[in-house]
Tab-separated table of C-alpha atoms and ligand atoms in Angstrom:
chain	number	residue	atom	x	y	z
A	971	UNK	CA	24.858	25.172	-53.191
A	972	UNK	CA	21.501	24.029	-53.485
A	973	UNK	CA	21.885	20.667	-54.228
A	974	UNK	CA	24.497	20.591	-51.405
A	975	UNK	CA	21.647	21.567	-49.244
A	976	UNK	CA	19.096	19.639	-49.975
A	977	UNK	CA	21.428	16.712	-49.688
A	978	UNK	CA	22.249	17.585	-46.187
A	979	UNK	CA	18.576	17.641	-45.594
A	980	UNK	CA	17.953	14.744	-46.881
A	981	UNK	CA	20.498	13.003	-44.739
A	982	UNK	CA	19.563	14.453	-41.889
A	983	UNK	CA	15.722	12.990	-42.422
A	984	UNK	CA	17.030	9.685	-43.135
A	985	UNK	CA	19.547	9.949	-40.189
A	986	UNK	CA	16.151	10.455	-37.961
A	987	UNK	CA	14.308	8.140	-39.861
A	988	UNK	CA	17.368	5.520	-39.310
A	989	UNK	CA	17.933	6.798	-35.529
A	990	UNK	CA	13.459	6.042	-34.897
A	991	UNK	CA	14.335	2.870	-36.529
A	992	UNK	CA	17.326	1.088	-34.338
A	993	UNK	CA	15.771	3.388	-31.467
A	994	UNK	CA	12.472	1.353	-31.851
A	995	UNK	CA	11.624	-0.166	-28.439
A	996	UNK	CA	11.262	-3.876	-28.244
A	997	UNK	CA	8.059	-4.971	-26.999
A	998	UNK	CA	9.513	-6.084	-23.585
A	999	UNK	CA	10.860	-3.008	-22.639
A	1000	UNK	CA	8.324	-0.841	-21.253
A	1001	UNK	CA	8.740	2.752	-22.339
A	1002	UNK	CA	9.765	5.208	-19.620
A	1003	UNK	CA	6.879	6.532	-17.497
A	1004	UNK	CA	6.061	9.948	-18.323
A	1005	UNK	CA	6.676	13.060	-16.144
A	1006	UNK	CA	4.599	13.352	-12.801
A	1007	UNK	CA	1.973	15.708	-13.429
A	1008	UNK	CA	2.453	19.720	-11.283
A	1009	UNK	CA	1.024	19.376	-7.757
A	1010	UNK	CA	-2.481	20.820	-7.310
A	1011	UNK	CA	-1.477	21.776	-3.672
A	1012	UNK	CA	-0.638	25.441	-3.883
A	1013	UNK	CA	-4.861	25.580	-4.593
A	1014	UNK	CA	-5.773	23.281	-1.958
A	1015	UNK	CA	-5.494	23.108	2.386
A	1016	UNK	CA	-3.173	20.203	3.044
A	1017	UNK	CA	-4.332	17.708	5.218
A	1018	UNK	CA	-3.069	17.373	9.004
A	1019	UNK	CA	-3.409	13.373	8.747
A	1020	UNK	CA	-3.113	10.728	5.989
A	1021	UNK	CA	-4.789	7.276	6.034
A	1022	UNK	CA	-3.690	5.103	3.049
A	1023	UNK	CA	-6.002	1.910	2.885
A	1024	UNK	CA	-4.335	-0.877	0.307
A	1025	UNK	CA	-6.824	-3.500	-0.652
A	1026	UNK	CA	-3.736	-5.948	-1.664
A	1027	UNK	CA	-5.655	-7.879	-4.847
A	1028	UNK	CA	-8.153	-5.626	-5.028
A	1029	UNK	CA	-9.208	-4.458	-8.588
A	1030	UNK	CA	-12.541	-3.494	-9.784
A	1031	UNK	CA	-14.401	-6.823	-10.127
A	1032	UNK	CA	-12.899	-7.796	-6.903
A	1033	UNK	CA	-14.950	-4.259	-5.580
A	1034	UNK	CA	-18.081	-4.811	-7.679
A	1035	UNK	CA	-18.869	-8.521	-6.665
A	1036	UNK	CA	-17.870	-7.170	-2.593
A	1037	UNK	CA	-20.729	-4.256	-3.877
A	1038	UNK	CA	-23.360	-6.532	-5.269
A	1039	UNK	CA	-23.255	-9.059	-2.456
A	1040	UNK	CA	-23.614	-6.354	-0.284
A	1041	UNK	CA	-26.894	-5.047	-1.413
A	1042	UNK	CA	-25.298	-3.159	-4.461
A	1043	UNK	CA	-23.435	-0.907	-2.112
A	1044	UNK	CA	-20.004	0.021	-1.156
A	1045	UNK	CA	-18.187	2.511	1.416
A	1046	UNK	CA	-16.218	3.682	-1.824
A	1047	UNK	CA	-19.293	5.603	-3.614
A	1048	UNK	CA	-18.749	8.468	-0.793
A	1049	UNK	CA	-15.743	9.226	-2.411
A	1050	UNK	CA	-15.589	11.407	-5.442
A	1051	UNK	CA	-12.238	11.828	-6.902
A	1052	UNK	CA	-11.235	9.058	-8.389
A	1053	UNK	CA	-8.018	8.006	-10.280
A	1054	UNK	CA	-6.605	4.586	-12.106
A	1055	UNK	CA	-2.818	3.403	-11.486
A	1056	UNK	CA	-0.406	1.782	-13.645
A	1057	UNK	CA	0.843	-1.018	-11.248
A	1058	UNK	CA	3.555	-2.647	-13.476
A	1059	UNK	CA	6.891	-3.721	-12.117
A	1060	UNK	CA	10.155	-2.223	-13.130
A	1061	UNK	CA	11.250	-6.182	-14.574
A	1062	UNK	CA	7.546	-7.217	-15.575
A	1063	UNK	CA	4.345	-6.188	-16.146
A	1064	UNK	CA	2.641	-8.003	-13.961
A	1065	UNK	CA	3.362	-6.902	-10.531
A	1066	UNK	CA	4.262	-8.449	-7.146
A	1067	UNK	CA	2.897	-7.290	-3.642
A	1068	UNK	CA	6.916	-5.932	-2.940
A	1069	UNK	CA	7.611	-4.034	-6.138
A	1070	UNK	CA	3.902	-2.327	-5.822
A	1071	UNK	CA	4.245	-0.939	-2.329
A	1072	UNK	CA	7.344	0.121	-2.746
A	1073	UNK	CA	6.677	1.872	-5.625
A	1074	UNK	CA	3.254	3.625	-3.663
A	1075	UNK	CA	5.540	3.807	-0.225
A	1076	UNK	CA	8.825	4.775	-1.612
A	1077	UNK	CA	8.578	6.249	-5.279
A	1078	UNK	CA	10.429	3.658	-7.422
A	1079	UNK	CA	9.478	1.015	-9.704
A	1080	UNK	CA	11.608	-1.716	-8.738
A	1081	UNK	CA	11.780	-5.665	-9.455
A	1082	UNK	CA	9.937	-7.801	-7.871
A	1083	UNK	CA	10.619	-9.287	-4.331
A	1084	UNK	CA	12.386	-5.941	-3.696
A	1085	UNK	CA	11.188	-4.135	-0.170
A	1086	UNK	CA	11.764	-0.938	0.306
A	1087	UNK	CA	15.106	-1.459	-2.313
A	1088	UNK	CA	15.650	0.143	-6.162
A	1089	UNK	CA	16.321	-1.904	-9.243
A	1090	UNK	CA	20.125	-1.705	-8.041
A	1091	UNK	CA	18.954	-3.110	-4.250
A	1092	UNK	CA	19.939	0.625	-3.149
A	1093	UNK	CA	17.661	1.329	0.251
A	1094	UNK	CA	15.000	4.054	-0.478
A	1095	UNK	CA	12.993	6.081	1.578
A	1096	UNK	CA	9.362	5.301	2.274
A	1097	UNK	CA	6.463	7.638	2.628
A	1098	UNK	CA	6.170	6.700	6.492
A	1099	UNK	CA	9.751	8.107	7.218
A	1100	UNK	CA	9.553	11.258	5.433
A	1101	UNK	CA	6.083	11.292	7.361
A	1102	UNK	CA	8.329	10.715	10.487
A	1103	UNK	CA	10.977	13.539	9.513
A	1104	UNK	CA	7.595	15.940	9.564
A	1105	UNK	CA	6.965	14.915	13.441
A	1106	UNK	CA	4.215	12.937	12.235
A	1107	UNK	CA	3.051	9.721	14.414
A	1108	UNK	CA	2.906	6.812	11.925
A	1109	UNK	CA	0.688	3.342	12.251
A	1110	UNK	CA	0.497	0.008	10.581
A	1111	UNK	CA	-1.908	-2.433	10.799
A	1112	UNK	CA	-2.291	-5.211	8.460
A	1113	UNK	CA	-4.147	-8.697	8.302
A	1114	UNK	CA	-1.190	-11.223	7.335
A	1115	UNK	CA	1.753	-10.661	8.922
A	1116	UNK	CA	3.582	-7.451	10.144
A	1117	UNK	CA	7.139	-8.565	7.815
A	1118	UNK	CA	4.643	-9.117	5.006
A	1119	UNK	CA	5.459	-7.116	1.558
A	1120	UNK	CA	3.272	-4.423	1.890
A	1121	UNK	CA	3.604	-3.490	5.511
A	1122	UNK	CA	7.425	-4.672	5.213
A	1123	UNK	CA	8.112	-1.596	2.263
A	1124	UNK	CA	7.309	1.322	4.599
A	1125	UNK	CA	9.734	0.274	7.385
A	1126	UNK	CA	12.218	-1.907	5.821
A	1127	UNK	CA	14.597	-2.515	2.983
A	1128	UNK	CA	15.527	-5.583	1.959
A	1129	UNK	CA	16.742	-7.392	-1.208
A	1130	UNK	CA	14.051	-10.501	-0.617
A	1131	UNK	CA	10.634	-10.134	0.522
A	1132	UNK	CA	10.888	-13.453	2.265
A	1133	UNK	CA	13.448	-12.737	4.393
A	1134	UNK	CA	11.181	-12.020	7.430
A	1135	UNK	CA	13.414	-12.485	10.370
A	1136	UNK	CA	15.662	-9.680	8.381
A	1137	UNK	CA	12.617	-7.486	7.597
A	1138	UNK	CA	11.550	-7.983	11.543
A	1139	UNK	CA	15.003	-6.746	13.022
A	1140	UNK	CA	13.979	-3.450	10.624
A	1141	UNK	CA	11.079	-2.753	13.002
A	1142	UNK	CA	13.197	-2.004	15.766
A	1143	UNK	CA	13.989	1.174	15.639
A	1144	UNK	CA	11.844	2.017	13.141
A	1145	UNK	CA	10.068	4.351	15.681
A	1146	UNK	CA	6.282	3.094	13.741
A	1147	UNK	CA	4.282	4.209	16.849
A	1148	UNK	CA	1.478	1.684	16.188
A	1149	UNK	CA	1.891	-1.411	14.450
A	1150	UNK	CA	-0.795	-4.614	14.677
A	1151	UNK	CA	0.104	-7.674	12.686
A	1152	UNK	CA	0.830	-11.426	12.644
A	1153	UNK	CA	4.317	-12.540	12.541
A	1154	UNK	CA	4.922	-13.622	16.590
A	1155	UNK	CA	7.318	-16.160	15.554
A	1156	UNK	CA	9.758	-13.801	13.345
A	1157	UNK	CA	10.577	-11.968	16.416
A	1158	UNK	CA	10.856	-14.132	19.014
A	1159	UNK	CA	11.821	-17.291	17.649
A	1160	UNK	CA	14.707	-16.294	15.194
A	1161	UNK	CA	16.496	-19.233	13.223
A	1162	UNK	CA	19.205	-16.566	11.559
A	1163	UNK	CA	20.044	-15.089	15.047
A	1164	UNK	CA	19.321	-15.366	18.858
A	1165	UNK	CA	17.679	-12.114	19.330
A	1166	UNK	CA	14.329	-11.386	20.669
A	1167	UNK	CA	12.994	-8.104	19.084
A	1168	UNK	CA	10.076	-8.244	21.458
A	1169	UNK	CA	12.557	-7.479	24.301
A	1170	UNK	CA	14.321	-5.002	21.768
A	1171	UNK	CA	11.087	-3.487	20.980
A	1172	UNK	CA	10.330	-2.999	24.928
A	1173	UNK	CA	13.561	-1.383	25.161
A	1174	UNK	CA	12.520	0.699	22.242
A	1175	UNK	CA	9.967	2.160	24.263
A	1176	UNK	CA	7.337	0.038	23.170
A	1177	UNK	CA	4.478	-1.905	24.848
A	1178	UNK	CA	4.268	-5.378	22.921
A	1179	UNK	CA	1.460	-7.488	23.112
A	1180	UNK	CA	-0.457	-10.371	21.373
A	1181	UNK	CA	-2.768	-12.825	20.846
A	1182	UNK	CA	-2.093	-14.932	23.526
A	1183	UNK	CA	-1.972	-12.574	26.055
A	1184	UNK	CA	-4.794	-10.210	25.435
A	1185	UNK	CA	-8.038	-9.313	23.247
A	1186	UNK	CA	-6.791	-6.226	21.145
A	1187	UNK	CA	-10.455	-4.964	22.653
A	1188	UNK	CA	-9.084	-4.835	25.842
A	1189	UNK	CA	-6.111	-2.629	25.163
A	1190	UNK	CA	-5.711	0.921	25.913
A	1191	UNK	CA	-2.000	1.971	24.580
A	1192	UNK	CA	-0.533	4.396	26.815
A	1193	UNK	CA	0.341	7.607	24.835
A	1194	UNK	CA	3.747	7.707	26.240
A	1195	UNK	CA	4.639	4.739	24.995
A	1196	UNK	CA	4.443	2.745	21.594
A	1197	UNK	CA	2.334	0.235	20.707
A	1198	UNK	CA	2.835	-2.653	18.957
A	1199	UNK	CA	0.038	-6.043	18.750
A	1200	UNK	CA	0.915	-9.277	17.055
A	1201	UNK	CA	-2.085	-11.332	15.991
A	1202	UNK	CA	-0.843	-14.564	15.301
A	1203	UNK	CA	2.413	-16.242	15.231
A	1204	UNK	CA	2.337	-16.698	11.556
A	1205	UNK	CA	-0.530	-15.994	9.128
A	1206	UNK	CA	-3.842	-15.070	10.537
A	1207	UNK	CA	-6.651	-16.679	9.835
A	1208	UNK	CA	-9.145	-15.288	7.152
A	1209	UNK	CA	-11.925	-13.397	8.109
A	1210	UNK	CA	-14.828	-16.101	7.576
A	1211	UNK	CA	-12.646	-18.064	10.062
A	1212	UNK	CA	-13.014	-16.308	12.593
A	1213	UNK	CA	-9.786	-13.601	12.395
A	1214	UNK	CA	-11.710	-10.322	14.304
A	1215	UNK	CA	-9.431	-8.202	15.369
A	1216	UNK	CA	-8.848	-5.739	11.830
A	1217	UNK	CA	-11.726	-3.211	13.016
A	1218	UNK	CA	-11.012	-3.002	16.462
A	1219	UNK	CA	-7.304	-2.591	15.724
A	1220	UNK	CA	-8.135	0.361	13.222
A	1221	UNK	CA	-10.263	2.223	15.329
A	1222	UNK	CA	-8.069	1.757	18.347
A	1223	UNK	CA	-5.523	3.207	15.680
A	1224	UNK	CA	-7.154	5.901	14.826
A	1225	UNK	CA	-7.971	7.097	18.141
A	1226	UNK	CA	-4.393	6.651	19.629
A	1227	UNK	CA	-2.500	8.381	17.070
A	1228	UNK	CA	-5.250	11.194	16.435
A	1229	UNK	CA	-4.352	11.787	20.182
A	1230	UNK	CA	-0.754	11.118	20.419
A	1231	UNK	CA	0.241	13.434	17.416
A	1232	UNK	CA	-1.412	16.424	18.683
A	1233	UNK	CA	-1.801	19.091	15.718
A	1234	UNK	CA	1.433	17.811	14.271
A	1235	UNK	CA	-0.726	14.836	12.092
A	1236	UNK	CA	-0.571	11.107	11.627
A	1237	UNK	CA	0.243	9.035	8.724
A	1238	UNK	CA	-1.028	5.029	8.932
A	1239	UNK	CA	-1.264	2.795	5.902
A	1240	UNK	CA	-3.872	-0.085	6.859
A	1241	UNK	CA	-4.041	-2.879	4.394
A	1242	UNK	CA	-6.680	-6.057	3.434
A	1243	UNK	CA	-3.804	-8.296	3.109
A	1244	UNK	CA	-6.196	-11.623	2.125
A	1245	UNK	CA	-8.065	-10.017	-0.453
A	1246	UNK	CA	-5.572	-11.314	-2.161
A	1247	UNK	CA	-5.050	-14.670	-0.859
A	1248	UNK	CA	-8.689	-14.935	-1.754
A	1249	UNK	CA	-7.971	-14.432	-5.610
A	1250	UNK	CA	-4.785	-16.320	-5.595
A	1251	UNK	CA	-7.268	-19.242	-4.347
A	1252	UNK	CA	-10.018	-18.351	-6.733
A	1253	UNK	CA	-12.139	-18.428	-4.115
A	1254	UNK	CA	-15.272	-15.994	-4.436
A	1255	UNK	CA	-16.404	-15.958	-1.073
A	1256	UNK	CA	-13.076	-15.610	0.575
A	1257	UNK	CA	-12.315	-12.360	-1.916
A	1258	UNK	CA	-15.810	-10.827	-0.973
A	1259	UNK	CA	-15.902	-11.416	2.698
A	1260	UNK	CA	-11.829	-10.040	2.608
A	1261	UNK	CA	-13.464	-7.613	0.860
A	1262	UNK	CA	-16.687	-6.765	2.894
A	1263	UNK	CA	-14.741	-6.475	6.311
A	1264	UNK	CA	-12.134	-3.709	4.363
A	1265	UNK	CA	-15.429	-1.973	3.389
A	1266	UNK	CA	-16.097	-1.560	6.671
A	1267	UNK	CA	-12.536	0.360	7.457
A	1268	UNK	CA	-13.093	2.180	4.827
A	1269	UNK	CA	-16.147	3.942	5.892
A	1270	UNK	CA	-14.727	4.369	9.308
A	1271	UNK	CA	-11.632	6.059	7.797
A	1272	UNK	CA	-14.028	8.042	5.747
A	1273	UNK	CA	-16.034	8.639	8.856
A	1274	UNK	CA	-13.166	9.606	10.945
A	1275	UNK	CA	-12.130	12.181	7.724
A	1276	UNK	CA	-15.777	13.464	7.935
A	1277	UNK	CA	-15.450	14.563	11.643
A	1278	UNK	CA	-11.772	15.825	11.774
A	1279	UNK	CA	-12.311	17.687	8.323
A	1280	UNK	CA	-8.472	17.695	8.110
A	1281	UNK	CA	-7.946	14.066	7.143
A	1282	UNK	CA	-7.118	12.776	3.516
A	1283	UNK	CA	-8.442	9.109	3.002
A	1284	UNK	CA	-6.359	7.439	-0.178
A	1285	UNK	CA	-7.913	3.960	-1.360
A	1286	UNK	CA	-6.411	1.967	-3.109
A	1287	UNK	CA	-4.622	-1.758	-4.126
A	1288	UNK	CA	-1.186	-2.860	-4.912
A	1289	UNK	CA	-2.802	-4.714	-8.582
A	1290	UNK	CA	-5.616	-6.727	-9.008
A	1291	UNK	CA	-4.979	-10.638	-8.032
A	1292	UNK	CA	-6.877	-13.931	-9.988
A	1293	UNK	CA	-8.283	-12.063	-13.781
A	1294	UNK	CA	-11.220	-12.121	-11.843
A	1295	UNK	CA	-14.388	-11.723	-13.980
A	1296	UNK	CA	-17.885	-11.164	-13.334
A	1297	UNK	CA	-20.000	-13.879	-15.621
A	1298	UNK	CA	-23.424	-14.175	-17.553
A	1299	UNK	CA	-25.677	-15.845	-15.714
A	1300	UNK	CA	-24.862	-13.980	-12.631
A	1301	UNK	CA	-27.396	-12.311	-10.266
A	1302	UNK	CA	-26.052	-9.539	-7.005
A	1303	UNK	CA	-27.219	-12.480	-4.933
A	1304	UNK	CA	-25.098	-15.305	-6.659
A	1305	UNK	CA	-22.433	-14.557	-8.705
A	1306	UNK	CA	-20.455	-16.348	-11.366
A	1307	UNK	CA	-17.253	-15.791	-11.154
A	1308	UNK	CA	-14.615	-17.117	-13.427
A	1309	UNK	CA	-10.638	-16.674	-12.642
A	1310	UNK	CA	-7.929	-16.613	-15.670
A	1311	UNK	CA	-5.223	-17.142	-13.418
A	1312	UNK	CA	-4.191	-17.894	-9.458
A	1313	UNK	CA	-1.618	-15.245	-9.920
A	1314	UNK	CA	-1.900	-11.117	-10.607
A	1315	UNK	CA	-2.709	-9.535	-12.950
A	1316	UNK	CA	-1.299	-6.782	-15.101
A	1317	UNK	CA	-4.176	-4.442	-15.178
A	1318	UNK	CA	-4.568	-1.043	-13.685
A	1319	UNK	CA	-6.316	-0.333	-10.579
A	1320	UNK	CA	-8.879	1.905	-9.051
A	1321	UNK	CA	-7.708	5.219	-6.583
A	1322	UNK	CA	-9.980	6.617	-4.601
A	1323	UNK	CA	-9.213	9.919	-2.342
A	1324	UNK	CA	-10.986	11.837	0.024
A	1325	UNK	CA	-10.487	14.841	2.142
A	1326	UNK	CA	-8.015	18.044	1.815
A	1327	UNK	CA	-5.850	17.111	-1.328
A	1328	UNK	CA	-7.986	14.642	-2.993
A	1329	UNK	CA	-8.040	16.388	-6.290
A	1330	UNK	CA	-4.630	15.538	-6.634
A	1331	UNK	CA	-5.327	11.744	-7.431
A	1332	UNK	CA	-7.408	12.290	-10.272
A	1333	UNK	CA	-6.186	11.130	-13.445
A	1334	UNK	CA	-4.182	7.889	-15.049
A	1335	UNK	CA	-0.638	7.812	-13.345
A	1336	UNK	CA	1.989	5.613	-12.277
A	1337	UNK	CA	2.226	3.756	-9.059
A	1338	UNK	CA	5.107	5.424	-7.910
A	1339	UNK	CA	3.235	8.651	-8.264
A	1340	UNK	CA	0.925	7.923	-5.622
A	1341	UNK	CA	4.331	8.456	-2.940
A	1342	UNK	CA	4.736	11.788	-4.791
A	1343	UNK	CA	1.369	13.001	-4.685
A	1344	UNK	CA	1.442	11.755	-0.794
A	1345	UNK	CA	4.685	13.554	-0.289
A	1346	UNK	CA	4.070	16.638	-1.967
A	1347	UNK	CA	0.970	16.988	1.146
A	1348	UNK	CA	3.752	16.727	3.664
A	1349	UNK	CA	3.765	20.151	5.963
A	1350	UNK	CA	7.634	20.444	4.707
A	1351	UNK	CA	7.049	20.055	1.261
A	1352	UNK	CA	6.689	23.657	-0.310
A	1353	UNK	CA	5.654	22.634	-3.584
B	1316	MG	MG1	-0.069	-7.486	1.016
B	1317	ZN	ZN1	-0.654	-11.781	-4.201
């Protein structure tokens, strides 16, 4: 009896130690996330409005060198809770700019290219809608174009990221009450179909304009209407060449759907698209003067946040873009800067929060956990 006992025990341990064995994960698959930490919420006020600012590119070095060429300050020491995010892809550690936002707008790790879609190109749902569903008004404002990945995940779904006439056709309809972007051409002057979603959009209760028509300065969006700007017919310039219209367009924003929503809150997600497109050129300058313009939206979001008192402020980027580094022989005023690649990297980024619910970013967490955290601070979620 005994011996028949310890026998089965000792099959049973070398069953486990067999199962560890062919169970052991191969270094390319990437273990499964752990679960979301409980919601802080139940402590806290939730906040009437959400701002989410996405620095696309923008990691830590791509922050300090911004900070040190601005006088060793930033916008982003106001803020106090502070979190890191894992920003891998579901098919590779190293994320793009369309697996990223759609796992911060819709909750999914998902390959990359993918807006708005799952790993099995199944539509999901993105942080803006469900903002919608609580009779919030919604905004997006972004510095490349309005189709462009990160914008593109909280209004559209699509298989491809560069399908932009597709993603384009997903903004009618979408009901986004405020949207300022480039991108003219992808709605007016279609190749895959004869439609013009400017019309559409007017149709759609919409006022469009753009930059040939009118200074975003000189706008004043009716409240009955939506609003929608486009800012260049494809990319718009960078910042040091001129491009002008990002802090206008935010606190016109601001303003318009702080009054349009009433007490029933806004949600806008406002990104520095060409952070980015600074890194992928290993350029320096064009990274820290992306970077020193988004500073500036940040402490008016932060601003705005102070004087409502009802306002959560989320900072953060999609992954950081270049391996930038910060090198010896560097002073604030001139920095050396070396790049290890003109790609992204794979390293986690910085989270910043602010406002009613902040505490709830704190921590090391996934991407996609930055939708839940977001979601759980909807009015409807009871959590
Ligand atoms: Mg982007
Ligand atoms: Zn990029």
């Amino acid at each position: 009896m005994r011996k028949y006992i310890i026998l089965t025990l000792a099959t049973i341990l070398l069953g486990i130690g067999c199962d560890t064995q062919q169970n052991m994960t191969p270094s390319t698959v990437l273990p499964p996330p752990p679960p979301p930490l409980p919601p802080l919420v139940d402590k806290l006020d939730k906040p009437e409005n959400i701002i989410l600012l996405i620095g696309d590119g923008m990691g830590l070095t791509q922050i300090t060198a911004g900070m040190y060429t601005q006088g060793n300050r930033t916008e982003l020491e106001r803020i106090k809770c502070i979190g890191l995010q894992k920003t891998y892809a579901d098919n590779d550690v190293v994320t793009d700019s369309a697996a990223s936002a759609t796992a911060f707008a819709c909750g999914v790790k998902t390959y990359n290219t993918a807006i708005g879609m799952d790993r099995d190109t199944l539509p999901v749902k993105s942080i803006l809608k469900f903002a919608q569903d609580n009779n919030m008004s919604t905004g997006l404002i972004a510095t490349s174009t309005i189709v462009h990945a990160t914008p593109a995940c909280f209004f559209s779904n699509n298989k491809y990221r560069r399908n932009y006439e597709e993603i384009a056709a997903d903004m009618v309809g979408s009901d986004v009450d405020f949207f300022v972007g480039g991108g003219k051409k992808y709605f007016e002057r279609r190749t895959i179909d004869d439609r013009n979603l400017i019309d559409e959009l007017k149709k759609d209760g919409y006022v469009i304009s753009d930059f040939a028509q009118k200074d975003i300065v000189d706008i004043t969006p009716a409240l009955d209407k939506k609003f929608g700007y486009l800012t260049a017919d494809t990319d718009p310039i960078p910042v040091s060449g001129g491009r002008d219209y990002l802090i206008p367009a935010s606190e016109l924003g601001l303003e318009y759907l702080d009054a349009k929503s009433a007490d029933n809150g806004f949600f806008i997600m406002i990104e520095g698209s060409q952070i980015d497109w600074g890194g992928h050129s290993n350029l320096l300058d064009y990274v820290v003067s992306e970077f020193m313009e988004y500073d500036k939206v940040i402490g008016m979001a932060l601003d705005f946040a102070d004087k409502d008192g009802k306002t959560l402020v989320v900072v953060t980027a999609d992954h950081e873009t270049g391996g930038l580094a910060i090198q010896p022989g560097s002073t604030m005023d001139s920095l050396e800067a070396a790049f290890t690649t003109t790609k992204h990297s794979g390293t986690m980024v910085p989270v910043f929060a602010y406002g009613p619910g902040a505490e709830n970013f704190q921590g090391i967490y996934e991407n996609t956990e930055i939708f839940e955290k977001l979601k759980n601070l909807l009015p409807s979620e009871t959590k």
